[in-house]
Coordinates of C-alpha atoms in Angstrom, one line a residue:
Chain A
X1 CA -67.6 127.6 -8.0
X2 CA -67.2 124.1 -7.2
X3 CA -69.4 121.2 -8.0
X4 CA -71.8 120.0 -5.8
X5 CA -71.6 116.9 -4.1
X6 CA -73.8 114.8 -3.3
X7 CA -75.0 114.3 0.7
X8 CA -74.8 110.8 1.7
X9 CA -76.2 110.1 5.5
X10 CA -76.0 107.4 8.1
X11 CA -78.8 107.2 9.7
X12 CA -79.0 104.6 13.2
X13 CA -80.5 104.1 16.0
X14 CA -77.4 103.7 18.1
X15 CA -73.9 104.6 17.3
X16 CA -74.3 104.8 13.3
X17 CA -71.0 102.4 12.9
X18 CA -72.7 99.8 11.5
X19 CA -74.8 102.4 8.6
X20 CA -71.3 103.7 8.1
X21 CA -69.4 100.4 7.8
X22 CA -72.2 99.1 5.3
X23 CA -72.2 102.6 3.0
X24 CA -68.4 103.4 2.9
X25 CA -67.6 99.8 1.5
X26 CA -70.4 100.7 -1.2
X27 CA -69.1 104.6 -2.1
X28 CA -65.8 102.9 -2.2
X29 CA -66.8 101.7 -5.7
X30 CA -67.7 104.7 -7.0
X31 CA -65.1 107.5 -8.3
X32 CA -66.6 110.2 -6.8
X33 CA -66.6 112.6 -4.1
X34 CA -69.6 112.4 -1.7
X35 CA -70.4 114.7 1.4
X36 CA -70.6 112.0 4.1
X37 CA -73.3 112.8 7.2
X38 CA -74.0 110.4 10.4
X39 CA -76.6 111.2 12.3
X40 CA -76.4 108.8 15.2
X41 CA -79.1 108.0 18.3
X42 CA -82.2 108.5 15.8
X43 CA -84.3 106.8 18.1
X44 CA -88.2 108.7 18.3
X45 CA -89.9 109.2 15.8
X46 CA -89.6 113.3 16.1
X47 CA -86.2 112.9 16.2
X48 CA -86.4 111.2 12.3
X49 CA -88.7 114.0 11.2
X50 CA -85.9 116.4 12.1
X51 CA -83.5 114.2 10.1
X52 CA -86.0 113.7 6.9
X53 CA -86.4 117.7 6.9
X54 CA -82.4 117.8 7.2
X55 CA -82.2 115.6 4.3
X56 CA -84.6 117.2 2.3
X57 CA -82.9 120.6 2.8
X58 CA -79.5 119.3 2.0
X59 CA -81.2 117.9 -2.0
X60 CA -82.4 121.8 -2.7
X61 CA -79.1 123.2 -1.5
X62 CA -76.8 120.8 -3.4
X63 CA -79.5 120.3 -6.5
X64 CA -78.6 116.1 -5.9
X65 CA -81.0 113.6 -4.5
X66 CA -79.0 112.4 -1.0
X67 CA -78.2 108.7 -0.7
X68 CA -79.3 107.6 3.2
X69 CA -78.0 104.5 4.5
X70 CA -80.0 103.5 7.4
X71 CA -79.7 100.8 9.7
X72 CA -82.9 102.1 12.4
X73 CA -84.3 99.2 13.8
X74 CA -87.7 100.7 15.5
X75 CA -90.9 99.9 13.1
X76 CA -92.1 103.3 14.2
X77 CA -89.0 105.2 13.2
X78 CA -88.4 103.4 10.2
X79 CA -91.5 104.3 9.0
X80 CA -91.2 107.8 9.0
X81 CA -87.7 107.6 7.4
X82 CA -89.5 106.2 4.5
X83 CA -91.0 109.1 3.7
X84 CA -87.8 110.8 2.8
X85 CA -87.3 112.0 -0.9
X86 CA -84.0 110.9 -0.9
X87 CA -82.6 107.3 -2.0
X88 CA -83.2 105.3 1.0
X89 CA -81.2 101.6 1.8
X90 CA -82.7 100.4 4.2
X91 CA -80.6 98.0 5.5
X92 CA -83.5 96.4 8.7
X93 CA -86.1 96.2 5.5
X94 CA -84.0 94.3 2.7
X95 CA -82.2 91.7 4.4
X96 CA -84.3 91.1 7.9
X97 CA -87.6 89.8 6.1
X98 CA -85.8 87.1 4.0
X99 CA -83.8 86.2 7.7
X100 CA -87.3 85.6 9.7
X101 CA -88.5 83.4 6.9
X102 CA -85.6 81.2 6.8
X103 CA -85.6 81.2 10.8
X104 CA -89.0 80.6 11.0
X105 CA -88.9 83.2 13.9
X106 CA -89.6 87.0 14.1
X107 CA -86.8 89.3 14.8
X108 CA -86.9 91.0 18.1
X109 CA -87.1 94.6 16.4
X110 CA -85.1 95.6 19.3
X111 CA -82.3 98.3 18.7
X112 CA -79.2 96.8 17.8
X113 CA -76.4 96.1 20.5
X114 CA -73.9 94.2 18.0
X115 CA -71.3 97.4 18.8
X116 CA -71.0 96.9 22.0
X117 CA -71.3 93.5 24.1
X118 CA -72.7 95.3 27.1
X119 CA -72.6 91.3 28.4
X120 CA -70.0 92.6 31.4
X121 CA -67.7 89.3 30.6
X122 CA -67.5 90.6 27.2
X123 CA -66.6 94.1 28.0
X124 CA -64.1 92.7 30.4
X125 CA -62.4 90.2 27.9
X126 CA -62.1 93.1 25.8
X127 CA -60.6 95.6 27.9
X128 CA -58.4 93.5 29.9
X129 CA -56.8 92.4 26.2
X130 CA -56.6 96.4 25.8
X131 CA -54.6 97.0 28.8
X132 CA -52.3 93.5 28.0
X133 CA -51.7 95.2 24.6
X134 CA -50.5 98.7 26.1
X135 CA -48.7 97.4 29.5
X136 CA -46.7 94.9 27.1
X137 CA -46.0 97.4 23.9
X138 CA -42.5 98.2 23.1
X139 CA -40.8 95.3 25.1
X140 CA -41.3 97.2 28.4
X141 CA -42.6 93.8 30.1
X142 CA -41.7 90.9 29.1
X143 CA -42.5 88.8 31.8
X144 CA -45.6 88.1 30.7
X145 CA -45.7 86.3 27.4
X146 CA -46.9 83.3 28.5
X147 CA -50.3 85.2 28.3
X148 CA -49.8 86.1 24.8
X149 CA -51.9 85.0 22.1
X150 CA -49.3 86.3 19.5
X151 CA -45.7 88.3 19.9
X152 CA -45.1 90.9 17.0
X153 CA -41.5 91.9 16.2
X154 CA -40.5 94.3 14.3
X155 CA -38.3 97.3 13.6
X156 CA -39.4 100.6 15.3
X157 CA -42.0 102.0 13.5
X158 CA -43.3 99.2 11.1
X159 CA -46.9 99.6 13.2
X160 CA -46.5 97.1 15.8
X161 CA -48.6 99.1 18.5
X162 CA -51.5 99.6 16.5
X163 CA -52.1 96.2 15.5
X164 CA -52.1 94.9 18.7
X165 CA -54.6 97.7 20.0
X166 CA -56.5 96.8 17.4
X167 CA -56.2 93.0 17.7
X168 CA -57.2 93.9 21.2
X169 CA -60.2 95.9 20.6
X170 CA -61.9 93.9 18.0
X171 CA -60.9 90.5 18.4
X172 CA -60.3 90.2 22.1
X173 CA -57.1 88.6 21.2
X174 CA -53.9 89.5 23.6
X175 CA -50.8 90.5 21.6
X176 CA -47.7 92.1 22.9
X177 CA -45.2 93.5 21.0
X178 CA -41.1 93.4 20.9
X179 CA -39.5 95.9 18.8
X180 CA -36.1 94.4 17.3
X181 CA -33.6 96.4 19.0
X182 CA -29.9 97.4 17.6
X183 CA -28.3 94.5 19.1
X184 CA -30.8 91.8 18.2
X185 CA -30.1 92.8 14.4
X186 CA -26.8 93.1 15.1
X187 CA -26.7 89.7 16.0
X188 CA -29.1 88.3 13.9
X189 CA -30.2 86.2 16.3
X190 CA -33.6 86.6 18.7
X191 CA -33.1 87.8 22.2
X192 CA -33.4 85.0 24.7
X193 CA -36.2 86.0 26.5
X194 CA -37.9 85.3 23.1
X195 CA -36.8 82.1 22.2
X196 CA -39.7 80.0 24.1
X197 CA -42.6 82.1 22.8
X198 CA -41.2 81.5 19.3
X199 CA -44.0 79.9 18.0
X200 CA -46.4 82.8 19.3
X201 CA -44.2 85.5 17.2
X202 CA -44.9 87.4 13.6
X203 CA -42.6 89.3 12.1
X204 CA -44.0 92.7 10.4
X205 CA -41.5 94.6 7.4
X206 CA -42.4 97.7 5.6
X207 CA -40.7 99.6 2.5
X208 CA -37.3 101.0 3.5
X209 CA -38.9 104.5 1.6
X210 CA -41.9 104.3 3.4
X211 CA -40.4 103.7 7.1
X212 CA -37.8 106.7 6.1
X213 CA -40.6 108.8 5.6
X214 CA -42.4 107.6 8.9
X215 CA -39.7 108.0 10.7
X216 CA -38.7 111.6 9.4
X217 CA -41.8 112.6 10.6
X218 CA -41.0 111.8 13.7
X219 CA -37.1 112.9 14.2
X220 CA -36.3 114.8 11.2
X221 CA -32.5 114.5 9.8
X222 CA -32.0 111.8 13.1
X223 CA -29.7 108.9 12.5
X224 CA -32.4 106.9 12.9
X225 CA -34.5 108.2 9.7
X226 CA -31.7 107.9 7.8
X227 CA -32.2 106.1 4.5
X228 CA -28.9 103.7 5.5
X229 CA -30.3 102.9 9.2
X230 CA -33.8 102.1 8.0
X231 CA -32.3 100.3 5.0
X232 CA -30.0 98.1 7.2
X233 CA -33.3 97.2 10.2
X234 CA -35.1 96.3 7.3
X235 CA -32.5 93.7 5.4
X236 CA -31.4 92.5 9.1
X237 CA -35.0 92.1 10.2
X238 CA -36.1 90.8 7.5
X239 CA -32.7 87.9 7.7
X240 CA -33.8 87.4 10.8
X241 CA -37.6 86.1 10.3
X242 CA -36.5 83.7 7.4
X243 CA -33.4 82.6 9.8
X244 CA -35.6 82.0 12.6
X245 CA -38.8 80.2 10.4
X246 CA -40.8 83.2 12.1
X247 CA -43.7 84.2 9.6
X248 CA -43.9 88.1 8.5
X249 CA -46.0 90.2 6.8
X250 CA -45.0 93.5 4.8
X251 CA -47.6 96.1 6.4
X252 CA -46.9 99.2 3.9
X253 CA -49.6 99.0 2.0
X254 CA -52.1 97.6 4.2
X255 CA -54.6 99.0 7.0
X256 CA -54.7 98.2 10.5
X257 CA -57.5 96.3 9.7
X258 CA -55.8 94.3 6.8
X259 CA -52.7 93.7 8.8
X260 CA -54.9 92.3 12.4
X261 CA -57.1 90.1 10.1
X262 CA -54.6 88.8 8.1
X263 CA -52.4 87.9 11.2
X264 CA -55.4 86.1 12.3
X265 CA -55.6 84.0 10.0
X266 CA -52.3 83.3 9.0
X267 CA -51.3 82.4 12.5
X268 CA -54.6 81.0 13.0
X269 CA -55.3 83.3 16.1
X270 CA -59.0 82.3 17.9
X271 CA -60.6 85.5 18.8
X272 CA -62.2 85.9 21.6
X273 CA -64.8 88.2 20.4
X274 CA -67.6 88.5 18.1
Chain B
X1 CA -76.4 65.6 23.0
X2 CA -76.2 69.5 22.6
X3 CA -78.6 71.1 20.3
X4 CA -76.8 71.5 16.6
X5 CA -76.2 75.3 15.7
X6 CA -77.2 76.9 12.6
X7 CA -73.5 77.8 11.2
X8 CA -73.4 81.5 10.0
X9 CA -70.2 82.0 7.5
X10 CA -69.0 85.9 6.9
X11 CA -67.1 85.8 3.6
X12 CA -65.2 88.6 1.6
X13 CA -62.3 89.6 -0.5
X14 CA -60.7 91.4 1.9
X15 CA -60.3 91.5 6.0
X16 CA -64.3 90.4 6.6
X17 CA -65.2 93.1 8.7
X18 CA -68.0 94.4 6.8
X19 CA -68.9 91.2 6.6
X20 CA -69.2 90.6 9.7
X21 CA -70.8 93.8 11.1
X22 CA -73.4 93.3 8.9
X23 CA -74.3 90.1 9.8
X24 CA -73.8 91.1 13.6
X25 CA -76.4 93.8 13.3
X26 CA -78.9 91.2 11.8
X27 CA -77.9 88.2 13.6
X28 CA -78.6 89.7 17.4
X29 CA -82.2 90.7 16.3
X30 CA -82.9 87.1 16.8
X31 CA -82.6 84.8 20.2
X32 CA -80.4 82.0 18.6
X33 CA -77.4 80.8 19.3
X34 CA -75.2 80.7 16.2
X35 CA -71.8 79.2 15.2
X36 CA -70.2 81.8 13.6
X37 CA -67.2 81.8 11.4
X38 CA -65.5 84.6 8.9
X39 CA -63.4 83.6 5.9
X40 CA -61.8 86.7 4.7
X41 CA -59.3 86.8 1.7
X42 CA -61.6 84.8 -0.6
X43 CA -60.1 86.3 -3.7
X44 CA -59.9 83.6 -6.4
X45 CA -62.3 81.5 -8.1
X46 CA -60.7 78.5 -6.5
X47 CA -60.6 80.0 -3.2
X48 CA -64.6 80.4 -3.4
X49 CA -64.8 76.6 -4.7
X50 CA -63.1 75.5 -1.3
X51 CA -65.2 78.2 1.1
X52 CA -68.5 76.9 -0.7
X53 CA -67.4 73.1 -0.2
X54 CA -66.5 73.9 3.7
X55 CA -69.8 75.8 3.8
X56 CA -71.8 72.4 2.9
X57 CA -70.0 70.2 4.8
X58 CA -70.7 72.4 8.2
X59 CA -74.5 72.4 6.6
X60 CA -74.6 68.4 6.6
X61 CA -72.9 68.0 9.8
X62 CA -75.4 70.1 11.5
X63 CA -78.4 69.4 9.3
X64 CA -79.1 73.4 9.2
X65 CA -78.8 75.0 6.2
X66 CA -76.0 78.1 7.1
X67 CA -76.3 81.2 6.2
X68 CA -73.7 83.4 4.2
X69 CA -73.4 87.1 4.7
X70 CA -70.5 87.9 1.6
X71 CA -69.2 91.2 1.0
X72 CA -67.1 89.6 -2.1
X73 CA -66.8 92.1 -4.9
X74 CA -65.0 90.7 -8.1
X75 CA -67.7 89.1 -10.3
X76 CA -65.9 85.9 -10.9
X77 CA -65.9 85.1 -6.8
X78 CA -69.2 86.0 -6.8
X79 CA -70.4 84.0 -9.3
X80 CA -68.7 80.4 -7.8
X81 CA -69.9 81.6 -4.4
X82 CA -74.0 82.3 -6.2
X83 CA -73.4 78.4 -6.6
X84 CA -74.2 77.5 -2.6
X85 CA -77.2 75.6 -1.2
X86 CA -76.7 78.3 2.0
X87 CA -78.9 81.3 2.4
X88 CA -76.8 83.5 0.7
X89 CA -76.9 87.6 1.6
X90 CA -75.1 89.2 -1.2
X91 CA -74.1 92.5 -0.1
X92 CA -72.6 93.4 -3.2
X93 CA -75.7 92.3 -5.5
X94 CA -78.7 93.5 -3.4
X95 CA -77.1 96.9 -3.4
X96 CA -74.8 98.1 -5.8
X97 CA -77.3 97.8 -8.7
X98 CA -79.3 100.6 -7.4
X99 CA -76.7 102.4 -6.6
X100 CA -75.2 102.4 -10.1
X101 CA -78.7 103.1 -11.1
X102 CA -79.3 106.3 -8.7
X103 CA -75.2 107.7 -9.9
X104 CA -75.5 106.9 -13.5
X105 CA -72.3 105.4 -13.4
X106 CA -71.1 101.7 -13.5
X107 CA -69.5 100.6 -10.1
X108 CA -65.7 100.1 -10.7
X109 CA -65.7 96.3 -9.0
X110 CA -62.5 97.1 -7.7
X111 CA -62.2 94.9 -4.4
X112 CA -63.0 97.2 -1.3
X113 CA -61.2 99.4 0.7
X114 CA -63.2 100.2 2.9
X115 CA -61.4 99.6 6.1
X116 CA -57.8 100.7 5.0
X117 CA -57.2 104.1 4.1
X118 CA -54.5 103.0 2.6
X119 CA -54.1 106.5 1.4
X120 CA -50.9 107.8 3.2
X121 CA -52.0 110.9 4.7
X122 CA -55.0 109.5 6.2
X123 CA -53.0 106.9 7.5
X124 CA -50.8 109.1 8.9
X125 CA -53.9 111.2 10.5
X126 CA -55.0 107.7 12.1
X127 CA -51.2 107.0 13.7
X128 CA -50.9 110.0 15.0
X129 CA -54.3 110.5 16.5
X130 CA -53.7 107.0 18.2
X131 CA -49.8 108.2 19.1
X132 CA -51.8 110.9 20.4
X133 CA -54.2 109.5 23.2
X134 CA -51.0 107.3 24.1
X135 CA -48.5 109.7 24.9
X136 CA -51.3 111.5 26.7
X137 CA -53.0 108.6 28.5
X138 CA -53.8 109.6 32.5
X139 CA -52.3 112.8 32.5
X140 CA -49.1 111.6 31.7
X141 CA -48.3 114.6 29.4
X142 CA -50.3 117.4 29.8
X143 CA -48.7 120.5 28.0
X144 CA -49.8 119.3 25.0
X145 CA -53.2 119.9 25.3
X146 CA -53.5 122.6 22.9
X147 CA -53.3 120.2 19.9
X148 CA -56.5 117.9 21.9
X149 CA -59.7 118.0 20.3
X150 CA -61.0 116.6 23.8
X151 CA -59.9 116.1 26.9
X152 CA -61.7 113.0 28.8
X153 CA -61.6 113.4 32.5
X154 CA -63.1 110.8 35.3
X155 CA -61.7 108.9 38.4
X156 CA -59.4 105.9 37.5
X157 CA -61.4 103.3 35.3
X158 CA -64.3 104.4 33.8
X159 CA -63.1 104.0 30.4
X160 CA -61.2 107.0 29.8
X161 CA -58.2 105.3 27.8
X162 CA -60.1 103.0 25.3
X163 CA -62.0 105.8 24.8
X164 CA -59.7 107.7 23.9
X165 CA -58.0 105.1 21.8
X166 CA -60.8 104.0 19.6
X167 CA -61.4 108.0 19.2
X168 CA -57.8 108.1 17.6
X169 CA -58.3 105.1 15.5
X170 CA -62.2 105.3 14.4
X171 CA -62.7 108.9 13.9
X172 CA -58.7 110.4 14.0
X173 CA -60.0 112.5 16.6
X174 CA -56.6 113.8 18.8
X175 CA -57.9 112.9 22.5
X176 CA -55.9 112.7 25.5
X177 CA -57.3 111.6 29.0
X178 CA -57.0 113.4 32.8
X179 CA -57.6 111.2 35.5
X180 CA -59.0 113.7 38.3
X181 CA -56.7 113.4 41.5
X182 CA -57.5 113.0 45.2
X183 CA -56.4 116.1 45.5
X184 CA -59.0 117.5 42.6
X185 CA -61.6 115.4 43.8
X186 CA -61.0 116.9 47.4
X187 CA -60.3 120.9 46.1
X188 CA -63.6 120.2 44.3
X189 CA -62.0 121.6 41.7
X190 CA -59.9 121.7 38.3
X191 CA -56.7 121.6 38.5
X192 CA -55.2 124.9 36.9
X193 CA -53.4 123.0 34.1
X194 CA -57.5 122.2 32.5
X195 CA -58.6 125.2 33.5
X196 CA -57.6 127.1 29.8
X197 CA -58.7 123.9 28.4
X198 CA -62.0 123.7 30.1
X199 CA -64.2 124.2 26.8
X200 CA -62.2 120.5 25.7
X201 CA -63.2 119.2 29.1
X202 CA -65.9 115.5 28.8
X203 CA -66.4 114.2 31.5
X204 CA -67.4 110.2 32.4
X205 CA -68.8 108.5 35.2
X206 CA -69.8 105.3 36.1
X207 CA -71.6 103.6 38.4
X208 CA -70.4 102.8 42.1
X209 CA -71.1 98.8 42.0
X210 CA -69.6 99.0 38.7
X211 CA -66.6 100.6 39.3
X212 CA -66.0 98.3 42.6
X213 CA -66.2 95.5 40.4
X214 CA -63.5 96.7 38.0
X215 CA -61.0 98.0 40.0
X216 CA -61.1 94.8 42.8
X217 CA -60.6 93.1 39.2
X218 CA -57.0 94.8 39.6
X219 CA -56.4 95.7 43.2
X220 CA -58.2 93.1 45.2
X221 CA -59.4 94.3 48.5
X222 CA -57.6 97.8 48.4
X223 CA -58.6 100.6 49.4
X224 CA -58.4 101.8 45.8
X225 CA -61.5 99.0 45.7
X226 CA -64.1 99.6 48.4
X227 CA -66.8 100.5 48.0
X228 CA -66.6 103.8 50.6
X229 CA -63.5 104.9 48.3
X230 CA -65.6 104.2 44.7
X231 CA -68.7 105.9 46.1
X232 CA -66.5 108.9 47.5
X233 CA -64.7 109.5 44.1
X234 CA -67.5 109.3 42.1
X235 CA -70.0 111.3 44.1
X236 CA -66.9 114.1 44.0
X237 CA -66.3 113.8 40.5
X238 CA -69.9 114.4 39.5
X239 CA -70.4 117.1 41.7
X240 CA -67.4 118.5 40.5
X241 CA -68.6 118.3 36.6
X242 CA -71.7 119.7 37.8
X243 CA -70.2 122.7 39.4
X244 CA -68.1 123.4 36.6
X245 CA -70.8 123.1 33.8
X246 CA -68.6 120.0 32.3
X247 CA -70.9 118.1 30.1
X248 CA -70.3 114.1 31.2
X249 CA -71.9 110.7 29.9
X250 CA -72.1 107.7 32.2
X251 CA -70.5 104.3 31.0
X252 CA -71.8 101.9 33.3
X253 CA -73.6 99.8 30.6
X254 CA -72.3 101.2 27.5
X255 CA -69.6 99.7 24.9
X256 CA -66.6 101.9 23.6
X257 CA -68.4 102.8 20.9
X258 CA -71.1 103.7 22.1
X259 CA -69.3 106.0 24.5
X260 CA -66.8 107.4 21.5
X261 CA -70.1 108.1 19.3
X262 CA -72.0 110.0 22.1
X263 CA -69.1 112.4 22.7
X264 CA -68.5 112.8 19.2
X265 CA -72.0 114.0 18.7
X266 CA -72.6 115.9 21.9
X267 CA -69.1 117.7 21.9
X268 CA -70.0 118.1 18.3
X269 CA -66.3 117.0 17.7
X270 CA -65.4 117.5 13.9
X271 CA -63.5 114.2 12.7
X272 CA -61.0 113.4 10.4
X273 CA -61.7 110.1 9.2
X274 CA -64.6 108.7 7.5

């Protein structure tokens, strides 16, 4: 028999990201192994009765009082959340009284939109830098840097397209993306077509181990995951950022997240979102 | 003269972004027009000396006290960054002491994780998923459908590849996308290659004036624009959902998550990431 766990919910109004964002940064300090729930779109005040009697049910199975992070904005809804047995962080409660007071203004208790900038110009900032991101990832057009907010090199691999998806999606920022091909390293010198964007480039590296393994999983026993390819992209890419003054970061220990963010601010990116 | 803004700082150890998603969700519960700035990386006592000096200078220049959402977990930062005349909201403080509480257990004030995964598999889960949705963007690729968890179908801009995308990289849910054809959308019917898949099938739609909008965004006064080739498509696509009992969510007003979170939760899609 294993040990129980305990139940931890997200509870929200709307998409629960916010609920989740807020509760996984807490769990992350504790060593142990919870049994995550989101229950988004809890909007009427039946609907959070069905969710108390879910969390209820959950404590008698498991024998553990559930942890609910909620982030429901509705007075009406939040109030019959608080009825729950179970630990209850109520996220609207603890932080939007103290907010009001130093605003001198009441909050508009209206259910959160900050996922989402229905604002069309928003939506449309943000998806056009999606679709610069995938139109100009891998090199296949590179007549359009001049757009760019930032260029990242790299060897194949080293998680170029993500970051600039990402970049893209939270940040509104455009980034394309030029792999390092064979005859750049080679060379050691960047390809033309790069040379006046330089200032818009950053270079990403990643442990010759960890690329092997990346790449294995992708072409097994290939040249190309070979320990004495990957080895010599990484020394020659490497060469070539601190030849070149280009600034690089070594992404293989870090998230998406860390790698986008920490471009930002190195390179001083302005976002274009909020 | 413009009116001063009240400056809103989101600080933290690490990339910022619960930081700032907290903050978000409070901050558009109130009709104010902030100036808003995020200082991730604040990982040393002398760092937090510097972001709490910046912090007062903006709060003089402005003559509004700011106002600090932190997500900073090592005690030390914490402590030089307790030492600001700005509204501070301690995320850590107000509630990882209950938490500890509630678990018996001291938290481990290890600096957050949250967003990172840095964990390889999960990683690799995350990559893959978005690798996914990629290779299998508008029907590019569709004999590997079998590995989809969903299939998004719709006429051509409604959201379908972000979708998808922020699927992969949120949830690392495997999603590829089907644009429906004129020919489909004529036949009134799916094509044979979704018809074994038809249980994976979501569909989306948007509205006519919408959809207009976007694609003249692209294509400016195409056909592929008007408003008699948008109203056809549309009106076919949802009659064509209808008909085949394909469950479908319209995205006229709402954000990518929003979108991603709905299908989740109606498909009852199990994800891989939390």
């Amino acid at each position: 028999m294993t040990e129980a766990r305990r139940t931890v919910y997200f509870v929200s109004d709307r998409t629960g990201i916010t609920a989740e964002t807020l509760g996984h940064s807490l769990l992350t300090q504790f060593t142990l192994d919870f049994e995550q729930r989101t229950i988004p779109f809890v909007d009427s005040e039946e609907k959070a009765n069905q969710v108390v009697e879910q969390i209820a049910a959950a404590g008698q199975r498991s024998g553990l009082r559930p942890i609910v992070f909620s982030t429901v904005v509705d007075a009406h809804v939040r109030r019959v959340m608080q009825t729950t047995d179970a630990v209850l962080f109520d996220f609207f409660d603890t932080f939007i009284a103290p907010l009001e007071q130093e605003l001198h203004m009441p909050s508009s208790h209206v259910i959160g939109r900050s996922h989402g900038v229905v604002d069309n110009n928003m939506y449309d900032v943000r998806i056009d830098a999606m679709n610069y991101a995938l139109s100009h990832d891998d090199g296949a057009v590179t007549n359009h840097y001049s757009r760019a907010d930032v260029i990242l090199t790299a060897v194949s691999r080293s998680g170029k397209t993500p970051t600039c998806i990402y970049l893209a999606l939270q940040y509104g920022i455009y980034a394309a993306n030029y792999p390092l091909t064979q005859d750049d390293l080679t060379r050691g010198k960047l390809p033309r077509k790069l040379v006046e964007h330089k200032r818009k480039l950053y270079g990403l590296t990643i442990n010759v181990d960890r690329l092997q393994k990346i790449r294995s999983g992708r072409l097994p026993n290939s040249d190309y995951a070979s320990l004495r390819q990957c080895s010599y992209e990484v020394a020659r890419a490497e060469a070539l950022f601190k030849g070149e003054g280009i600034s690089f970061v070594n992404t293989t220990t870090m998230s998406i997240e860390e790698i986008a963010t920490k471009i930002i601010h190195e390179a001083k990116l302005e976002r274009r979102l909020y």
